[in-house]
C-alpha positions as semicolon CSV with decimal commas, in nm:
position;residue;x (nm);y (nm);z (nm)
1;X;-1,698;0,946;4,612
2;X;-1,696;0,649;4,348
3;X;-1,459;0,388;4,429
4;X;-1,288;0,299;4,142
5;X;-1,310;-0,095;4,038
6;X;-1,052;0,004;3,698
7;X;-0,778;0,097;3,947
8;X;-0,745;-0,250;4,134
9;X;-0,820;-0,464;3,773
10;X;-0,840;-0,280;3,447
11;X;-0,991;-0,630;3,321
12;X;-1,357;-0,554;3,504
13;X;-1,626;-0,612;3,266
14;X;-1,929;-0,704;3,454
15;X;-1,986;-0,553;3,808
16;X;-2,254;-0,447;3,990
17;X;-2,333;-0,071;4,215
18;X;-2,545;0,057;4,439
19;X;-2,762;0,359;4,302
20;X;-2,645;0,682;4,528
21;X;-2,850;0,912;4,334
22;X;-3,020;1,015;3,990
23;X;-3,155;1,329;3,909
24;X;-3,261;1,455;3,557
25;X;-3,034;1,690;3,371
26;X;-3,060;1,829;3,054
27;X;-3,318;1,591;2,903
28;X;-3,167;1,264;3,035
29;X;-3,067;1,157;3,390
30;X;-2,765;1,145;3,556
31;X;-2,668;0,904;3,819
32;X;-2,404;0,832;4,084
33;X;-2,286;0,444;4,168
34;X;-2,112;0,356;4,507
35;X;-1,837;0,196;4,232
36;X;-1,740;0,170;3,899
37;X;-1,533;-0,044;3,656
38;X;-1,627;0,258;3,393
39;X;-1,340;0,460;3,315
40;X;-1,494;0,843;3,298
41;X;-1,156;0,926;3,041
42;X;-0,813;1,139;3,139
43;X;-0,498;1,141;3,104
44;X;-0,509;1,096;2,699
45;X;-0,750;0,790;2,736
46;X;-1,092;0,807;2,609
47;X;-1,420;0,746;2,855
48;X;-1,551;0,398;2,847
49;X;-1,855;0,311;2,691
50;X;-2,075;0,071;2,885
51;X;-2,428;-0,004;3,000
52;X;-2,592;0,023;3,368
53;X;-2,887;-0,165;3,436
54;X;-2,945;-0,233;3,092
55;X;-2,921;0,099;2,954
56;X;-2,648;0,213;2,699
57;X;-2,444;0,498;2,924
58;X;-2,475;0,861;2,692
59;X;-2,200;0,970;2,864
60;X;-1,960;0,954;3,166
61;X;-1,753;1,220;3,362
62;X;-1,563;1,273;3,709
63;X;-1,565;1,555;3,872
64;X;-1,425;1,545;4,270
65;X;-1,338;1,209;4,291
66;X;-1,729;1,099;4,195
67;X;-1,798;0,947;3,864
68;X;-2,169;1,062;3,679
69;X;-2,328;0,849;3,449
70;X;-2,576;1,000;3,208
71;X;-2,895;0,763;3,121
72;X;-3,198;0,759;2,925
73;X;-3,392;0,643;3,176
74;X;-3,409;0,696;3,628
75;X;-3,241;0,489;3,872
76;X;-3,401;0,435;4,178
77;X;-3,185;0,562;4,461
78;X;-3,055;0,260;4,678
79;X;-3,146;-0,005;4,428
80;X;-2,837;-0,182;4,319
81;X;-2,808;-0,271;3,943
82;X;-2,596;-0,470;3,712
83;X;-2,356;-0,272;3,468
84;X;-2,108;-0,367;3,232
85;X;-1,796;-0,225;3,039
86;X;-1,801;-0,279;2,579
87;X;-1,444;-0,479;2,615
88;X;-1,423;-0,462;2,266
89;X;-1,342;-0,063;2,291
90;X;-1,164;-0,121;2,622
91;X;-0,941;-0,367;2,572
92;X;-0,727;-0,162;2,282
93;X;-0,743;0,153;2,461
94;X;-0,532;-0,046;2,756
95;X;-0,291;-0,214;2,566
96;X;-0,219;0,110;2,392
97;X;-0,223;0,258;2,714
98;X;-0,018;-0,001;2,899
99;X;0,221;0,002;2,536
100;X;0,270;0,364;2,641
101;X;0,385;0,295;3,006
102;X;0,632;0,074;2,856
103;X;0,782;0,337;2,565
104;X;0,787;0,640;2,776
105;X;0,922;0,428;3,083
106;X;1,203;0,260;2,827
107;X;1,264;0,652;2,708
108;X;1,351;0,799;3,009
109;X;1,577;0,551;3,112
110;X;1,735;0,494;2,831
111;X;1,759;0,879;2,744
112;X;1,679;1,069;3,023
113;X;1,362;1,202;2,804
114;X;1,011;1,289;2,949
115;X;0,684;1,241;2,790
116;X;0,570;1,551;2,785
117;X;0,247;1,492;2,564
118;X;0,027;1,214;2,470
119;X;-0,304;1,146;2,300
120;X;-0,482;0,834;2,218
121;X;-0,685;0,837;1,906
122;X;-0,916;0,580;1,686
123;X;-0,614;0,432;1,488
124;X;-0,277;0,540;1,649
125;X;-0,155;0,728;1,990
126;X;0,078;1,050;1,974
127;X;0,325;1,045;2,204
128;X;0,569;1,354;2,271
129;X;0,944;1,378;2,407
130;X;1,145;1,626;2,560
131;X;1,461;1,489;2,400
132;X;1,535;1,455;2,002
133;X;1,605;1,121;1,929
134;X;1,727;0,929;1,628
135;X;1,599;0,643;1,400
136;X;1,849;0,462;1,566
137;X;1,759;0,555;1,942
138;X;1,358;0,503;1,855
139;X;1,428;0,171;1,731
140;X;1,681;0,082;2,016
141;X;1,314;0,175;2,232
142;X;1,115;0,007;2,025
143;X;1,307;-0,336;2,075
144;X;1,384;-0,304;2,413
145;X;1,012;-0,157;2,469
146;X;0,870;-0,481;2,284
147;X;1,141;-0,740;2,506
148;X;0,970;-0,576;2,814
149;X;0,634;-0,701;2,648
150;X;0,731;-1,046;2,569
151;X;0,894;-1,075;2,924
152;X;0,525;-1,066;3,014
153;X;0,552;-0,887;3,353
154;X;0,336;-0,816;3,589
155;X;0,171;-0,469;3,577
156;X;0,101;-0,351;3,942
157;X;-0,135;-0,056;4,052
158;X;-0,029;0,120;4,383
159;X;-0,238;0,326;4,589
160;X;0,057;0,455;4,829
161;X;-0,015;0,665;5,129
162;X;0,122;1,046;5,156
163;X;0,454;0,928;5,329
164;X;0,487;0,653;5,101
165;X;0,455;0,863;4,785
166;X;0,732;1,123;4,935
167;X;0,937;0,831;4,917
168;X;0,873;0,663;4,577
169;X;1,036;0,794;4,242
170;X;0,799;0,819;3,940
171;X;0,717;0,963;3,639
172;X;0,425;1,262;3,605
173;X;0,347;1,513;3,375
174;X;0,182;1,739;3,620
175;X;0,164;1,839;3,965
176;X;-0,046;1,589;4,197
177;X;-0,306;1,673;4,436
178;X;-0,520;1,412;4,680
179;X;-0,477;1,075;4,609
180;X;-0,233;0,944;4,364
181;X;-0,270;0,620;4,196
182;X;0,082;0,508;4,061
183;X;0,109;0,219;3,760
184;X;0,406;-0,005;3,844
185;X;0,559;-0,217;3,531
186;X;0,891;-0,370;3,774
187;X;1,232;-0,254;3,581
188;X;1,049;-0,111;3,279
189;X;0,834;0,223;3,447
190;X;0,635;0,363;3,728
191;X;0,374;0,645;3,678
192;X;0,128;0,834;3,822
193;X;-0,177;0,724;3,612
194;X;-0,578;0,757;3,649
195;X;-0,670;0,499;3,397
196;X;-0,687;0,122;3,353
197;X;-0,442;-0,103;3,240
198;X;-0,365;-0,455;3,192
199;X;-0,275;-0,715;3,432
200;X;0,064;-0,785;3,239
201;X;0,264;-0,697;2,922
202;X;0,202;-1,002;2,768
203;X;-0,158;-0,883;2,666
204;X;-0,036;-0,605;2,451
205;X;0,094;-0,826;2,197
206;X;0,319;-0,574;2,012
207;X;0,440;-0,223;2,023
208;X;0,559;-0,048;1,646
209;X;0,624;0,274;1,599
210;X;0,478;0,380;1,273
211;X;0,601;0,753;1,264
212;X;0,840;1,062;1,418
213;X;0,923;1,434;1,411
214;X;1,089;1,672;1,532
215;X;0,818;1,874;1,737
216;X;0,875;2,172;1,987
217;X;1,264;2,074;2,044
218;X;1,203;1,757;2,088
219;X;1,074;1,400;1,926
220;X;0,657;1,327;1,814
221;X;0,608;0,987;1,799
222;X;0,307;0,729;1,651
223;X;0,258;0,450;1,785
224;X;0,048;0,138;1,730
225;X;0,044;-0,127;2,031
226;X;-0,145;-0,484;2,085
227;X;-0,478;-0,515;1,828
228;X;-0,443;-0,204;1,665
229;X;-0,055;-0,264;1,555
230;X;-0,177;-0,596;1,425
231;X;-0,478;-0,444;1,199
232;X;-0,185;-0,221;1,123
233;X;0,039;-0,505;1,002
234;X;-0,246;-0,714;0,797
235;X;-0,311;-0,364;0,617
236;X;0,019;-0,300;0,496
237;X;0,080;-0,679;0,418
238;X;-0,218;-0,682;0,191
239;X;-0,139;-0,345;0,028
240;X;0,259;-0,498;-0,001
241;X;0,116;-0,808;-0,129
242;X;-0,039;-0,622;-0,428
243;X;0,270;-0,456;-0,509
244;X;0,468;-0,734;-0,493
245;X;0,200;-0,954;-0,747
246;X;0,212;-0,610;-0,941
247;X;0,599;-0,580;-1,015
248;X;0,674;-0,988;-0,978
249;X;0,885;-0,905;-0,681
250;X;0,909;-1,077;-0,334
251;X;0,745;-0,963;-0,031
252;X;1,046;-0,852;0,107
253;X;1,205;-0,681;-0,246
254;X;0,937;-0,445;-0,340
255;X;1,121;-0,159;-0,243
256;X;1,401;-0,215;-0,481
257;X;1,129;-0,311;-0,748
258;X;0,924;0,063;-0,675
259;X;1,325;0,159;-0,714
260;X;1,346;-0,034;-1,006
261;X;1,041;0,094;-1,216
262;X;1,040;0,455;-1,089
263;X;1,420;0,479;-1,247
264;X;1,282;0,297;-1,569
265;X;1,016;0,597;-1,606
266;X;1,265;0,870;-1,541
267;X;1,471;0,708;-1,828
268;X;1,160;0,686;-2,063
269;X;1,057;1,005;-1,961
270;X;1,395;1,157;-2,047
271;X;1,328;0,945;-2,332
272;X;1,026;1,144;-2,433
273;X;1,136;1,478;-2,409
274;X;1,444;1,394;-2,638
275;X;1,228;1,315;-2,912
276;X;0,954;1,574;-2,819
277;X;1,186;1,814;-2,907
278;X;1,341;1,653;-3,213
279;X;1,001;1,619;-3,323
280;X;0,900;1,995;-3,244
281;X;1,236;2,093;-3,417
282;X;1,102;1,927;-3,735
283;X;0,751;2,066;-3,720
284;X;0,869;2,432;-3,616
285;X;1,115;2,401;-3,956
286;X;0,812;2,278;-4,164
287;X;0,583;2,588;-4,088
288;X;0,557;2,805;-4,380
289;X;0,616;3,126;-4,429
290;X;0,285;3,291;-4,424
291;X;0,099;3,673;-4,423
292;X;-0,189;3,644;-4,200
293;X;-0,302;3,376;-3,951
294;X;-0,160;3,002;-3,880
295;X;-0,398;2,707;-3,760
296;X;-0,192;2,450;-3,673
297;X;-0,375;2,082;-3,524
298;X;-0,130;1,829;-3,383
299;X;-0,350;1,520;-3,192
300;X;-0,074;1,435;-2,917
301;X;0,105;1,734;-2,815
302;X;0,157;1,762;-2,408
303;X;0,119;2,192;-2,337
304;X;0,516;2,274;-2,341
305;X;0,578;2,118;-2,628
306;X;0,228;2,296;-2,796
307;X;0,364;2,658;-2,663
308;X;0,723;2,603;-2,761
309;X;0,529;2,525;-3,163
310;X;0,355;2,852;-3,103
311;X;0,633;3,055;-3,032
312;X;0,800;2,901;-3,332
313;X;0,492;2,962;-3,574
314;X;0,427;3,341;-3,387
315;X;0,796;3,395;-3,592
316;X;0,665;3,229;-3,906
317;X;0,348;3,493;-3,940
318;X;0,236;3,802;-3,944
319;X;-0,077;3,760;-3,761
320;X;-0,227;3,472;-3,525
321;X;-0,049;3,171;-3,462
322;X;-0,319;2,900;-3,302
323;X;-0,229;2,550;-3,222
324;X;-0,472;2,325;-3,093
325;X;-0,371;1,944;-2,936
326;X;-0,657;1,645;-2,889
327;X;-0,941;1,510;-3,056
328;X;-1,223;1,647;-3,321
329;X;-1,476;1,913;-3,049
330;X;-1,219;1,815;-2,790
331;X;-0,906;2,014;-2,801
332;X;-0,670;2,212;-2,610
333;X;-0,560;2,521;-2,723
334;X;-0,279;2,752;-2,744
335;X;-0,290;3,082;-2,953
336;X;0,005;3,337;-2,975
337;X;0,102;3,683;-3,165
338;X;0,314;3,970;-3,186
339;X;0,060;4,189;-3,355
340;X;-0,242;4,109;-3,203
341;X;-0,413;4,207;-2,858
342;X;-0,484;3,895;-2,745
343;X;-0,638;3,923;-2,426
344;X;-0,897;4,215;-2,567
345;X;-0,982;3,913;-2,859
346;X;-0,992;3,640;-2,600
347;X;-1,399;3,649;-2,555
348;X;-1,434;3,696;-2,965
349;X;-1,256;3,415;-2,972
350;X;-1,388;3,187;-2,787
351;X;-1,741;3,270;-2,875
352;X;-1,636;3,098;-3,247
353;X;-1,433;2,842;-3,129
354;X;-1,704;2,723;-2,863
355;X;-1,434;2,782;-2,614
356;X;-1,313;2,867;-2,282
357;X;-0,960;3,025;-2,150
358;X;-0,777;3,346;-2,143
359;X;-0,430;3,504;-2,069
360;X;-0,222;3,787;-2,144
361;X;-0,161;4,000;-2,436
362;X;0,065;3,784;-2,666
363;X;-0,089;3,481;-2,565
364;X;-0,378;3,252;-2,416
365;X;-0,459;2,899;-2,401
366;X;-0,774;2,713;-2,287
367;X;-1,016;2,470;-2,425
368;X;-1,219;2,427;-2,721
369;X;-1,585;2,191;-2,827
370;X;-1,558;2,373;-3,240
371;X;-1,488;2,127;-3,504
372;X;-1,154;2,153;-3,681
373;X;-1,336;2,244;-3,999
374;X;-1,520;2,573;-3,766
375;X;-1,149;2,651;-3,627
376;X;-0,969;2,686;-3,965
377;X;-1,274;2,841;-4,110
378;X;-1,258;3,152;-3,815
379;X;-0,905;3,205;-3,865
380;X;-0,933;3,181;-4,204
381;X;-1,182;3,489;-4,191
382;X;-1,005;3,717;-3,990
383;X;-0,814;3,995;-4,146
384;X;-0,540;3,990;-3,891
């Protein structure tokens, strides 16, 4: 058995063990310490990366109360070396963890809601409820979750015997077995809990929930606590910041400017299509009559408007109507008829036209590298 420095004071980060064993395993060696301040990982927390005597620690487990480290390198049995815990992961993972406590704690007593899922990634922690709650109950939490942090209270670890744990009420997602550790936060939350946490709510800083959903009956929330909510905040102030410069709004007003422009587009995009359509009104009257094929080249024409001119000119001839939007041995096509079959012409076609597309019957589209000069000359040639 390991004892476990994290559960007394999450904030170990130099400590030193006696070697209990070390035998090699699967290329690298894995040893047992009498103690650790290493957190092997559980209950939606991560393992701890670290170092023992020097070495950088591959990897870390628990398995019956005993915590393995796998090494590089052998430990001499009964020798007792110096190890230490990288704070800078560490100390995130507990005020995220700790942050948790607090939500989930402020959750069920507020709405009688369990935490019936959680998971603590890079960036942001999941954390799922048995109850659905509104925008207005998650931030009603969130504030009362965050006045719990900046009452910086003390966060207590209990190691309660069997008769004292019959008599304590707490929070678990699963059934218990052996020895239960139980994290304390007075009038906020107590919970059974295997991993480290700070010594009081102060450290975490801040608590902001960035996301929910409705998930299995219930509420998904993402969260952000302590570092990781601030690195959170300085992102989306510098990404705000370059909207607001962008629109010559306030920091606090670029919503109603992203309002403001997005409104002005749908106006000049209504804009647009009126007098798209005016204009293809004019251009569908000004087609001539004419037996045989059309070529028709019009430089800014979006693909609607270009179909709606074929259509028109299919009416206007008795062959193939081709219209073609864009620049010289860079255009976009459209080609229509009522006579034609031309799907079966489509590879013909394109061989002349140096292009590329295809469709149905009375019409295909696609794109084209010919000169304008090569285009009107093959339709010009055809007999259609």
């Amino acid at each position: 058995m390991t004892e476990k420095l994290y559960y007394r004071d999450g904030e170990c980060r130099e400590f030193t063990a006696r070697v209990l064993s070390c035998s090699e395993r699967g290329g690298a060696w894995e040893a047992v310490l009498d103690r650790s301040a290493v957190f092997p990982g559980g209950g939606g927390q991560e393992a701890d990366s670290g170092t023992v005597a020097g070495m950088d620690i591959l990897s870390v487990r628990e398995e019956d109360e005993t915590i393995y480290f796998t090494l590089p390198a052998p430990l001499e049995p009964g020798a007792e070396v110096s190890c230490s815990v990288d704070w800078a992961a560490r100390f995130p993972r507990m005020q995220g963890h700790s942050g948790e406590h607090i939500f989930s704690g402020t959750v069920h007593r507020l709405f009688d809601g369990e935490n019936v899922g959680f998971h603590m990634g890079a960036e942001d922690m999941t954390l799922d409820f048995s109850v659905e709650l509104s925008a207005e109950d998650i931030a009603r939490c969130e504030l009362e979750a965050n006045r719990a942090v900046w009452a910086d209270i003390e966060i207590k670890s209990l190691l309660p015997s069997p008769a004292e744990l019959d008599s304590m009420e707490f929070r678990s997602k699963k059934e218990l077995a052996g020895r239960v550790r139980i994290v304390e936060i007075p009038g906020v939350d107590m919970c059974a809990c295997c991993a480290p946490h700070l010594r009081r709510t102060g450290e975490i800083g801040l608590i902001k929930v960035l996301d929910s959903m409705r998930h299995r009956g219930g509420t998904r929330l993402t969260l952000v606590c302590g570092e990781r909510a601030y690195s959170d905040y300085a992102a989306l102030h510098a990404v705000n910041a370059g909207i607001s410069a962008a629109l010559s709004a306030k920091r606090l007003e670029t919503g109603d400017a992203v309002a403001r422009v997005l409104r002005e587009a749908d106006e000049r995009h209504a804009e647009i299509t009126r007098l798209r359509r005016e204009i293809l009104a004019l251009k569908s009257a000004a087609i001539p009559e004419t037996e045989g094929n059309l070529c028709l080249f019009e430089p800014y024409m979006d693909a609607v408007t270009l179909r709606e001119l074929v259509n028109a000119g299919v009416e206007k001839c008795s062959g193939i109507c081709a219209a073609f939007s864009g620049a010289e041995g860079d255009y976009r096509y459209i080609i229509g008829s009522r006579t034609a079959d031309l799907r079966a012409l489509s590879r013909e076609i394109n061989a002349a036209i140096n292009g590329r597309g295809g469709g149905s019957p009375v019409m295909i589209q696609g794109t084209s590298r010919a000169s304008r000069a090569e285009i009107e000359a093959y339709f010009a040639a055809r007999g259609d």
